[in-house]
Short mmCIF file of C-alpha atoms in Angstrom, two decimals:
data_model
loop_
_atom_site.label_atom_id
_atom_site.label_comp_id
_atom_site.label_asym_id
_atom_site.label_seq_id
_atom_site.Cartn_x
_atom_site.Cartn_y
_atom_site.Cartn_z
CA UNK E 1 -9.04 -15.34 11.24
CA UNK E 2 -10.06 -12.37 13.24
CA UNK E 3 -11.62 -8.76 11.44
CA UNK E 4 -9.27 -6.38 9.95
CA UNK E 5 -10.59 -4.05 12.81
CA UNK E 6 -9.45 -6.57 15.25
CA UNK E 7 -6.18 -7.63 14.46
CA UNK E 8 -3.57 -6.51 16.76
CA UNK E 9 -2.63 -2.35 16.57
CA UNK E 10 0.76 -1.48 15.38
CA UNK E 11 2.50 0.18 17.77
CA UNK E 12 3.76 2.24 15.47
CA UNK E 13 2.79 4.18 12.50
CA UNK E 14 2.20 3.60 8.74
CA UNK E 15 2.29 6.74 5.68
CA UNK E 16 0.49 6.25 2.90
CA UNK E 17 2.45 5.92 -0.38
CA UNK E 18 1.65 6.81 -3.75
CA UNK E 19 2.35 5.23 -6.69
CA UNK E 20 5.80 4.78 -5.02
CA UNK E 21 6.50 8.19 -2.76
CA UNK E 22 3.87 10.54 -0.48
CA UNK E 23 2.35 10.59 2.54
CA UNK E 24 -0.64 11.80 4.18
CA UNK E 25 -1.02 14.90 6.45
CA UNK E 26 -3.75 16.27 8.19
CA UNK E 27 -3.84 20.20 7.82
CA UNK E 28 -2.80 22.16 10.26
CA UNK E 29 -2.22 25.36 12.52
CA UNK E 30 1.20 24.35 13.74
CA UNK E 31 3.73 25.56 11.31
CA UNK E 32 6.24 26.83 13.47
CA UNK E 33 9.14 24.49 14.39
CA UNK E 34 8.60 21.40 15.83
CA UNK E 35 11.43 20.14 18.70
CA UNK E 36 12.20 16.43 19.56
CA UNK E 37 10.99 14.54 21.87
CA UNK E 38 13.77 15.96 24.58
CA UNK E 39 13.03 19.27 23.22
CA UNK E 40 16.87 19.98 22.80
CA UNK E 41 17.31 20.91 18.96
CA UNK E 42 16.90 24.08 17.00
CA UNK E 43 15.32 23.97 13.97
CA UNK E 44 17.15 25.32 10.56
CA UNK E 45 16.46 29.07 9.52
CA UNK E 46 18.97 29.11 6.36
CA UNK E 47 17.85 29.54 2.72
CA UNK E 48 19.26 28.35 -0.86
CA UNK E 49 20.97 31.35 -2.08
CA UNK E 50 19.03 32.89 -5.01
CA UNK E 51 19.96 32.30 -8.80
CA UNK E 52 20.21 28.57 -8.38
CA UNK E 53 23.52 28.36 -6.90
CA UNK E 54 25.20 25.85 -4.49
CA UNK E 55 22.63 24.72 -2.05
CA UNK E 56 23.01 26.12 1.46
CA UNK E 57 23.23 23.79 4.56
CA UNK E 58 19.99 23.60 6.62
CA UNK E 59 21.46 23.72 9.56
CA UNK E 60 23.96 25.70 11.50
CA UNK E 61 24.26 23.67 14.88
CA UNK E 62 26.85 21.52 16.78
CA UNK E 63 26.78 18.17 15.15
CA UNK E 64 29.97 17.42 13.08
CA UNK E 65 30.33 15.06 10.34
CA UNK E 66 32.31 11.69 10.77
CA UNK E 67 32.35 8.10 9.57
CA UNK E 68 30.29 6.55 12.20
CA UNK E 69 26.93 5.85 11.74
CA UNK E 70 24.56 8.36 12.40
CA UNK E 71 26.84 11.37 11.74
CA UNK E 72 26.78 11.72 7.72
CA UNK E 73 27.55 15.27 6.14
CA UNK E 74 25.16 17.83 6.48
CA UNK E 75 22.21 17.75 4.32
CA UNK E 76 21.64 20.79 2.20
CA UNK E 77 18.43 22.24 0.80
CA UNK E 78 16.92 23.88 -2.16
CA UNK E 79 14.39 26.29 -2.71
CA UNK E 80 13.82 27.46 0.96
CA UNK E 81 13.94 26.46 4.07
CA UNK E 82 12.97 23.88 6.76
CA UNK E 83 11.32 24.53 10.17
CA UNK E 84 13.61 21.70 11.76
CA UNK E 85 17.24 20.48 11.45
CA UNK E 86 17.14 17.99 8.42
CA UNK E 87 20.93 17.16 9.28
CA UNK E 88 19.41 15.53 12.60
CA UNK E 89 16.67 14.20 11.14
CA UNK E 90 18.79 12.12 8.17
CA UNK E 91 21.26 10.74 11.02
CA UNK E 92 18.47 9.71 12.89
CA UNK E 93 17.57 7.11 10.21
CA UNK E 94 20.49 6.09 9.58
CA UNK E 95 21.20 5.00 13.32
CA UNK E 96 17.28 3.78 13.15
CA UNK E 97 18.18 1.00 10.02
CA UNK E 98 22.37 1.12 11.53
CA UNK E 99 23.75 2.14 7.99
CA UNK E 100 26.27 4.76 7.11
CA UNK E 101 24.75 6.78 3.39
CA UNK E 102 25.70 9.22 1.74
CA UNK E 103 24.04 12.70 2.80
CA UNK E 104 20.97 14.00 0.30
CA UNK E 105 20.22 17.06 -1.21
CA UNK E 106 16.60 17.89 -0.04
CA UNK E 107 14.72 19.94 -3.09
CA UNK E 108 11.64 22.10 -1.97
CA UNK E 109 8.85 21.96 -4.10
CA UNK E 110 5.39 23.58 -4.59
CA UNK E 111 3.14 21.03 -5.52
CA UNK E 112 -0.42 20.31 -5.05
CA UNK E 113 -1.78 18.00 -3.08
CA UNK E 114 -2.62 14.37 -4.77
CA UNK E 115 -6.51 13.78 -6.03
CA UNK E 116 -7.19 9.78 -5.65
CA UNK E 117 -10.58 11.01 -6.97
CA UNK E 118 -8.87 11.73 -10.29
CA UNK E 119 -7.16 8.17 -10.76
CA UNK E 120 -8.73 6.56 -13.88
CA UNK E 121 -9.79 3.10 -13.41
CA UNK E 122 -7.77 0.11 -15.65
CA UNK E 123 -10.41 -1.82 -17.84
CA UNK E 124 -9.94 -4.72 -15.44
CA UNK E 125 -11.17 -2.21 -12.45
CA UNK E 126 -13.95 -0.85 -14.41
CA UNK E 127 -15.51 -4.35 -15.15
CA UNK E 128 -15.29 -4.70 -11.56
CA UNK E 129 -17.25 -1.99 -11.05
CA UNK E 130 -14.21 0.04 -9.37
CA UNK E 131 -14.44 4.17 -9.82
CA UNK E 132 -12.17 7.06 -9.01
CA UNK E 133 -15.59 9.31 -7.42
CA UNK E 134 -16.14 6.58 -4.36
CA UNK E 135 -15.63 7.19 -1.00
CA UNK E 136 -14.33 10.61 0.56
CA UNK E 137 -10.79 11.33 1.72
CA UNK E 138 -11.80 14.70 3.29
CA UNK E 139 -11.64 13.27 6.64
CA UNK E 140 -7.85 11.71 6.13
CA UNK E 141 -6.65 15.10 5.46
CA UNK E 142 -4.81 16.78 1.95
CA UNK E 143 -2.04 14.19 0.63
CA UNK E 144 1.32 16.21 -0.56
CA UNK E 145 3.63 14.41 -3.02
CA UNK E 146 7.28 13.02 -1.98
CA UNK E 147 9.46 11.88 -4.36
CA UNK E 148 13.62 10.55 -5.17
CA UNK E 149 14.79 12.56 -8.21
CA UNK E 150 17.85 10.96 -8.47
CA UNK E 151 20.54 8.95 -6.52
CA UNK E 152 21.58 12.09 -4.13
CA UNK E 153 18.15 13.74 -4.12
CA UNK E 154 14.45 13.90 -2.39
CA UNK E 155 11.61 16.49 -3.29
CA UNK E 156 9.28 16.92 -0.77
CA UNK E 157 6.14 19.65 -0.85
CA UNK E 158 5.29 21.33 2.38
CA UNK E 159 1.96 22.40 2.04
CA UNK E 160 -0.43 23.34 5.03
CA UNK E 161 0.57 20.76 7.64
CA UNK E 162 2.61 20.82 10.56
CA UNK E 163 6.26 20.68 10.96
CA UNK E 164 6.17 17.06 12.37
CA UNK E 165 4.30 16.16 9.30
CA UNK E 166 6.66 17.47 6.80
CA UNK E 167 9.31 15.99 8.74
CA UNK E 168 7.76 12.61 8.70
CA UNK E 169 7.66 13.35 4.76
CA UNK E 170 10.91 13.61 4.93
CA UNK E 171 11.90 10.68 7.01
CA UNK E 172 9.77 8.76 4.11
CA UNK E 173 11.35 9.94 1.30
CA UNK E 174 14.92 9.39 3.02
CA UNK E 175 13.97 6.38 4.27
CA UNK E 176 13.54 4.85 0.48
CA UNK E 177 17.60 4.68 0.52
CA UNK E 178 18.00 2.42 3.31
CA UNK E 179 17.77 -1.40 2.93
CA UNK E 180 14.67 -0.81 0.39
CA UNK E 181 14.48 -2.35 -3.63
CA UNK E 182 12.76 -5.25 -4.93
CA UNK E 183 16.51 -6.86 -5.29
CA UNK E 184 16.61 -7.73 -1.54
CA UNK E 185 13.84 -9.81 -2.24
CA UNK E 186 14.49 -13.67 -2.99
CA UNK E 187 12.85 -14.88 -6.76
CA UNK E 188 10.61 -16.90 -4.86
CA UNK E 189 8.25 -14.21 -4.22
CA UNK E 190 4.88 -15.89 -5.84
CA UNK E 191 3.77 -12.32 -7.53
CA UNK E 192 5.01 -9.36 -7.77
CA UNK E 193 2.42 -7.52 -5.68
CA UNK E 194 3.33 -8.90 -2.76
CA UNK E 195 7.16 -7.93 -3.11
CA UNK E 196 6.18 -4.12 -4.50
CA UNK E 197 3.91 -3.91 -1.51
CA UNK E 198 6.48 -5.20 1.04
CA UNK E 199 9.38 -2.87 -0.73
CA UNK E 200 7.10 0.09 0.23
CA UNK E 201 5.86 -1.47 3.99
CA UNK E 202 9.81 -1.17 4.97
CA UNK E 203 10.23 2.10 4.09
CA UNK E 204 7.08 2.33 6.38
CA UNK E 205 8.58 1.13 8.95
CA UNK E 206 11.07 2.48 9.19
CA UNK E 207 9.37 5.95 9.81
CA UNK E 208 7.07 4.72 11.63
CA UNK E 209 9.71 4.27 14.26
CA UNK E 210 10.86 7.18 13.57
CA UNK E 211 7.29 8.59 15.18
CA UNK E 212 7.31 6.46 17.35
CA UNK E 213 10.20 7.37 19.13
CA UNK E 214 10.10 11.16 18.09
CA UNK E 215 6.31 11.84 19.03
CA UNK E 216 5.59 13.16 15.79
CA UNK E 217 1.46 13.22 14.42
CA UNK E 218 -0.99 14.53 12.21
CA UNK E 219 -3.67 16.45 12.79
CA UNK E 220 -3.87 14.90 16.86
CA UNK E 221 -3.99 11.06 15.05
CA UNK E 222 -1.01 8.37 14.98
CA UNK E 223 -0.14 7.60 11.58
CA UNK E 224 -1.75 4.06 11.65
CA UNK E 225 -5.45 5.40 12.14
CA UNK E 226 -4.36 8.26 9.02
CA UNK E 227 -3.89 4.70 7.39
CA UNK E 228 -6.97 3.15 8.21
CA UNK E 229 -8.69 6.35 7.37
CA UNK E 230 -6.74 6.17 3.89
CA UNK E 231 -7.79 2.19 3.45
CA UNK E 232 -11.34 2.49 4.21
CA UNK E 233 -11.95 5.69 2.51
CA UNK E 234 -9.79 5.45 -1.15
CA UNK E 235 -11.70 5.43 -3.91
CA UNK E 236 -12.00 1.93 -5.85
CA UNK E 237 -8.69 2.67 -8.17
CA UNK E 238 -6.47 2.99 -5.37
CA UNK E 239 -8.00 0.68 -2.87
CA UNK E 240 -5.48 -2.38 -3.85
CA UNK E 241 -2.26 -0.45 -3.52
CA UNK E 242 -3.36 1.40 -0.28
CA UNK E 243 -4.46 -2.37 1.25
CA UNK E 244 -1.35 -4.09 0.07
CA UNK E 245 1.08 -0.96 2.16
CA UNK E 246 -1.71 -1.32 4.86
CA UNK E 247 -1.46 -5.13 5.24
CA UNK E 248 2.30 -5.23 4.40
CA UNK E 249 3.14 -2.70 7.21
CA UNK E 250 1.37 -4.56 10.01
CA UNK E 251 3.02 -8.13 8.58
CA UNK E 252 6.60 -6.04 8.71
CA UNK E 253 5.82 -4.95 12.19
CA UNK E 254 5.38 -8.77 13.29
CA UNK E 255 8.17 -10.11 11.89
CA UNK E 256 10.54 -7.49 12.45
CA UNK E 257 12.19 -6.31 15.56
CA UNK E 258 14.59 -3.49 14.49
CA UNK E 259 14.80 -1.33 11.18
CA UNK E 260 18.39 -3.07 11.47
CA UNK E 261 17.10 -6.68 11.24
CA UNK E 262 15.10 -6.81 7.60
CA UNK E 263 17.36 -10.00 6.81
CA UNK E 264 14.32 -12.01 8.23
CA UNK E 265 11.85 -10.85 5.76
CA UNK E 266 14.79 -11.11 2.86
CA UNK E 267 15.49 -14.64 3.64
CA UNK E 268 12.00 -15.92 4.00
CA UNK E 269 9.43 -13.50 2.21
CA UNK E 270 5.83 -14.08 2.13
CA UNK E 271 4.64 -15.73 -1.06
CA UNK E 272 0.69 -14.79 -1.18
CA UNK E 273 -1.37 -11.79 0.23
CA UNK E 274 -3.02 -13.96 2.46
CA UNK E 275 -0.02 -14.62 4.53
CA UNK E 276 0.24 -10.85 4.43
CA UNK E 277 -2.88 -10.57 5.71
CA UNK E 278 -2.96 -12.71 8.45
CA UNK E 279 0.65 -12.46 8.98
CA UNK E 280 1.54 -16.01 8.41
CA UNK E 281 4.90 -17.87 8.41
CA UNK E 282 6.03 -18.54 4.53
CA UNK E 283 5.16 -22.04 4.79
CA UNK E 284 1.92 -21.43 6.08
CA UNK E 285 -1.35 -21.83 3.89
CA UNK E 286 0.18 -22.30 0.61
CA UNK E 287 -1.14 -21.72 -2.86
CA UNK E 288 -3.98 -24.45 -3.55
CA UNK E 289 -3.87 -26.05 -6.94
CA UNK E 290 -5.85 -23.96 -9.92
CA UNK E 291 -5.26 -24.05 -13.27
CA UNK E 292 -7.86 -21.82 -15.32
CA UNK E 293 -7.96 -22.10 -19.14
CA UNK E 294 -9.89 -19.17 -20.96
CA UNK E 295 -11.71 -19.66 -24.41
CA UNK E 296 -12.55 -16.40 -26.13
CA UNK E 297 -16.25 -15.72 -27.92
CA UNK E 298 -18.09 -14.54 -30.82
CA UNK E 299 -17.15 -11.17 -29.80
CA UNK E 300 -15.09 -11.44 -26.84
CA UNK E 301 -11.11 -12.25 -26.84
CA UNK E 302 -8.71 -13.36 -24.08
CA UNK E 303 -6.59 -9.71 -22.59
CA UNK E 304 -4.82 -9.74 -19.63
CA UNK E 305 -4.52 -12.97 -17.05
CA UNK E 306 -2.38 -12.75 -13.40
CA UNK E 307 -3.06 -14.01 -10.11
CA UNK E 308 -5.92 -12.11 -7.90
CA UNK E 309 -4.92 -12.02 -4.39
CA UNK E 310 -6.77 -11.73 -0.83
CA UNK E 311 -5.76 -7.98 -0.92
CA UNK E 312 -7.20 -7.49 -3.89
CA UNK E 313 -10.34 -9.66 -3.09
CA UNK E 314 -11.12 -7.61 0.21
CA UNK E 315 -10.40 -4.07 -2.06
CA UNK E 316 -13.35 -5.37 -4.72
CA UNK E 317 -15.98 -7.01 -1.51
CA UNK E 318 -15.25 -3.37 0.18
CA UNK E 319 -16.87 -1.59 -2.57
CA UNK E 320 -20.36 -2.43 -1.11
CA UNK E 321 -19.96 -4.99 2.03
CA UNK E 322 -19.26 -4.11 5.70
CA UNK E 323 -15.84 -4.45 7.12
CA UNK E 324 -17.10 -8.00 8.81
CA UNK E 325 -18.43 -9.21 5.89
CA UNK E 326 -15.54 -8.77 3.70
CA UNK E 327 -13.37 -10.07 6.29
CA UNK E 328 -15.51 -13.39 6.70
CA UNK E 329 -15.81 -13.49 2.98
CA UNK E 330 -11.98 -13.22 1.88
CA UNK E 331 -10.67 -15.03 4.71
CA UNK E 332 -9.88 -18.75 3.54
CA UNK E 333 -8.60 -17.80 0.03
CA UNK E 334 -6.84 -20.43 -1.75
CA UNK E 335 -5.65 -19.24 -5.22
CA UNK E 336 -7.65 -16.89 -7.50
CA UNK E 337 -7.14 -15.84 -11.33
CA UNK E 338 -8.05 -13.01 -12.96
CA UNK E 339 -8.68 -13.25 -16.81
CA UNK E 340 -10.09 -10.27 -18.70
CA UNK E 341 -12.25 -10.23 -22.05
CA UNK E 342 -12.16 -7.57 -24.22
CA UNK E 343 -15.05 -6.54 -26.19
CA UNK E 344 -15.66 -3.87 -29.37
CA UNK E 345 -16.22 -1.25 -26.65
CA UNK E 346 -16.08 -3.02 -22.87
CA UNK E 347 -14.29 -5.46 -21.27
CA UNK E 348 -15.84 -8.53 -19.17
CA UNK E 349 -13.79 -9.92 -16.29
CA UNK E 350 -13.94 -13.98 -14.79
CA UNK E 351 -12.34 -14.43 -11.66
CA UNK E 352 -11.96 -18.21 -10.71
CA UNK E 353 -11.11 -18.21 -6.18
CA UNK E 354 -10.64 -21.52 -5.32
CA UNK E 355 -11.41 -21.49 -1.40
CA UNK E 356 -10.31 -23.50 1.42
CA UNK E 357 -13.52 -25.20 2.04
CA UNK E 358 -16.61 -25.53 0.98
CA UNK E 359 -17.47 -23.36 3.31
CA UNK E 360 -15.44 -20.82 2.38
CA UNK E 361 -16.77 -21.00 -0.72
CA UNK E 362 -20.18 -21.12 0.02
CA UNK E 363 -19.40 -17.57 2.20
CA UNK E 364 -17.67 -15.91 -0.33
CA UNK E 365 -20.55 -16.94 -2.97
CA UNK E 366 -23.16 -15.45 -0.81
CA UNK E 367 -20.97 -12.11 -0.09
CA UNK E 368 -20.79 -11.84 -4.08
CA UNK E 369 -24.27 -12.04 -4.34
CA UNK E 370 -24.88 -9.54 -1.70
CA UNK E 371 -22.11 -7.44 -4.15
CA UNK E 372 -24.05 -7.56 -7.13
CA UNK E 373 -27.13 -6.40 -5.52
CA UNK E 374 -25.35 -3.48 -4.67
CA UNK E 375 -22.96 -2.83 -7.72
CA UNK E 376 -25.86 -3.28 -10.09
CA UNK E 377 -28.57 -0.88 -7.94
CA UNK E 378 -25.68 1.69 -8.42
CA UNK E 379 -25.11 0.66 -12.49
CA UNK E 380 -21.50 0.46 -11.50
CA UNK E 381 -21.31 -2.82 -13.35
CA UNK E 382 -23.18 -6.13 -13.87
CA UNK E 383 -22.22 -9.57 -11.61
CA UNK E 384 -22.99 -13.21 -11.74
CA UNK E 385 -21.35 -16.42 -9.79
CA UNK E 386 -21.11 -19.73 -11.01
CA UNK E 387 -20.19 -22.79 -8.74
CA UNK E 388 -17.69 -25.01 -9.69
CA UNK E 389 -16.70 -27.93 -7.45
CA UNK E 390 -17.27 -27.13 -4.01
CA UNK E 391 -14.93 -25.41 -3.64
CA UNK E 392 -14.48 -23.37 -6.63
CA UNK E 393 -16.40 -20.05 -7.27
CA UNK E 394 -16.36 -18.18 -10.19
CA UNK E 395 -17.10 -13.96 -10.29
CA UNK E 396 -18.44 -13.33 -13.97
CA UNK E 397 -18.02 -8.80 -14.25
CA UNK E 398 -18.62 -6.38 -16.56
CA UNK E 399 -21.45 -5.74 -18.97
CA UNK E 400 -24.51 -7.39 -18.71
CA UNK E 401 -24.42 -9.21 -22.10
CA UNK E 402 -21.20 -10.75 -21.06
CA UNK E 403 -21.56 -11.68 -17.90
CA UNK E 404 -25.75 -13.46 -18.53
CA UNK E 405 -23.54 -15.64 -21.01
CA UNK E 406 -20.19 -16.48 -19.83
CA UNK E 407 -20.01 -19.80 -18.37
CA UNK E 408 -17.39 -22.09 -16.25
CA UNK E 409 -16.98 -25.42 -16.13
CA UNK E 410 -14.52 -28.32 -15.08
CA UNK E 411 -13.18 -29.33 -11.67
CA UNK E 412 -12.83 -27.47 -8.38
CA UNK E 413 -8.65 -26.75 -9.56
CA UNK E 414 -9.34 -27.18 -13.32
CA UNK E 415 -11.42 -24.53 -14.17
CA UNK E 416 -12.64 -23.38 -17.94
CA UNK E 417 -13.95 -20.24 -18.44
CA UNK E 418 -15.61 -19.27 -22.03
CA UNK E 419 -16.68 -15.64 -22.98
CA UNK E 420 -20.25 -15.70 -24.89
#
């Protein structure tokens, strides 16, 4: 499989999406209104009336209301005022995904922008040496909160950015209405990680036609390199969630023509991150066999246990490799399971990969090794491999008592692995 940095550019664009709802803006100077693409609409100039009363319409132009697609009622706002026409802009989507909704109420807020440096790590993410204070987003620009508030409703937060990047907020936000929700998803769906991460990459792309075919940007870059930026700068607690929106938009992109057309996707989904990843056909590269059975210690006892996909992989091998090496490393996944000890005070993490090959496995052992040197030089957390099979590699994490004495044994798909 070819690097991450290689792999065909979107054509269009991807927003980042938090926990959910956001997006992320560069700052800038431009806060005046921003017109279309043909340069032919006015933005809206009217404000809620004071005291809380019924919101005011945010626009005043020529459009009328009807029940064809694309001309819902006008969409009102709260709390001030827009520097474009958010009428347009929600009958826009809905002739981008060809559905007729119900027009929202749009509710202005003043919030802050979101710190990923603030996330706290899960015990899981802390064995693995994962922190809120890696990395730097200064260079991806602030990241303003969008969120639904109820079945009607959207909050969105202005800040300092440009009109086309509140308006691509917007498009987000509105966007979550339209053909979106883990129901359109068939139960086959191996994990739910992949389906949560596709439910978000639609609602990507759906505005990122939207910017495609508006012109809108952030701070002079297309939205994909704002996500790259995000992906390869997030600190360790968010890296997961911003790969698996990352990956999933560029796998919606390939497999879908239209907003219109996400039937494709809801008939056949993908059942691993790797077929994410690489984009791959449902069929392709299934699940290999691996069956891992934990025994608990003296002082260690079994906690959580789920799958650990190639998403997840690469977010962990990022933390100290280059983008080749983790690429090389994670490609040729097979299965993986995550099972967590707990201790008195810690927690200690196994993680069994069975790999395609040999080797696979012998590239992904040496890229771990290459890991701990660098995890333990920082005293982010202690890391050991053991081999099991040839195909088989196990990822002991977490304090150094636990991880000198674990131990795995078995069978390249039967794997065993014992705390101390």
């Amino acid at each position: 499989m070819a690097n991450r940095r290689v792999l065909p550019t979107l054509s269009l664009a991807a927003l980042l999406v938090l926990a959910g709802c956001g997006a992320p803006f560069g700052a800038s100077t431009t806060q005046g209104p921003t017109p279309d693409a043909a340069g032919t609409e006015s933005p809206a100039t009217s404000t809620a009336p004071p005291g809380g009363q019924a919101p005011s319409p945010t626009e005043s132009g020529d459009e009328s209301a009807g029940s064809g697609i694309g001309e819902s009622d006008r969409v009102a706002v709260r709390n001030g005022t827009l520097p474009f026409n958010a009428t347009t802009v929600y009958r826009r989507v809905e002739r981008l995904t060809n559905e007729n909704r119900p027009a929202f109420e749009v509710v202005l807020e003043d919030r802050d922008p979101v710190d990923l440096g603030r996330l706290e790590p899960s015990p899981t993410q802390t064995a693995l040496g994962l922190h809120a204070d890696e990395g730097s987003m200064a260079e991806c620009g602030p990241i303003y909160p969008g969120r639904g508030t109820g079945d009607s409703t959207v909050a969105i937060t202005k800040g300092n950015v440009s009109a086309g990047s509140t308006e691509l907020l917007l498009v987000h936000e509105f966007a979550h209405s339209f053909r979106t929700g883990p129901s359109e998803f068939v139960e086959a769906v191996r994990d739910g990680e992949v389906a949560d991460s596709l439910t978000e990459a639609k609602v990507v792309y759906i505005t990122d036609r939207y910017a495609d075919r508006y012109d809108r940007r952030w701070n002079g870059k297309r939205p994909v390199e704002m996500r790259e930026c995000i992906y390869d700068n997030a600190p360790g607690t968010y890296r997961t969630v911003a790969g698996q929106v990352y990956f999933g938009a560029q796998y919606v992109e390939a497999r879908v023509d239209s907003p219109a057309n996400f039937s494709v996707i809801h008939q056949s989904p993908p059942r691993t991150e790797e077929q994410v990843v690489h984009r791959l056909a449902p069929g392709e590269e299934p699940v290999r066999e691996l069956t891992v059975t934990a025994e608990a210690g003296d002082r260690w006892t079994v906690g959580e246990r789920r799958d650990g996909g190639e998403i997840e992989l690469r977010a962990w091998l990022h933390a100290g490799l280059s983008d080749e090496r983790v690429d090389t490393a994670a490609t040729g996944w097979g299965a993986g399971r995550i099972v967590r000890f707990d201790g008195d005070d810690a927690a200690g993490v196994a993680w069994t990969l069975r790999m395609d090959s040999p080797d696979d496995a012998d590239e992904l052992a040496a890229a771990v090794s290459d890991l701990e040197t660098d995890l333990e030089g920082r005293n982010a957390t202690s890391v050991e491999t053991a081999r099991v099979g040839e195909e088989t590699v196990v990822a002991f994490a977490g304090p150094e008592p636990f991880v000198a004495n674990a131990t795995a044994s078995g069978t390249a798909g039967n794997v065993t692995v014992a705390a101390p």
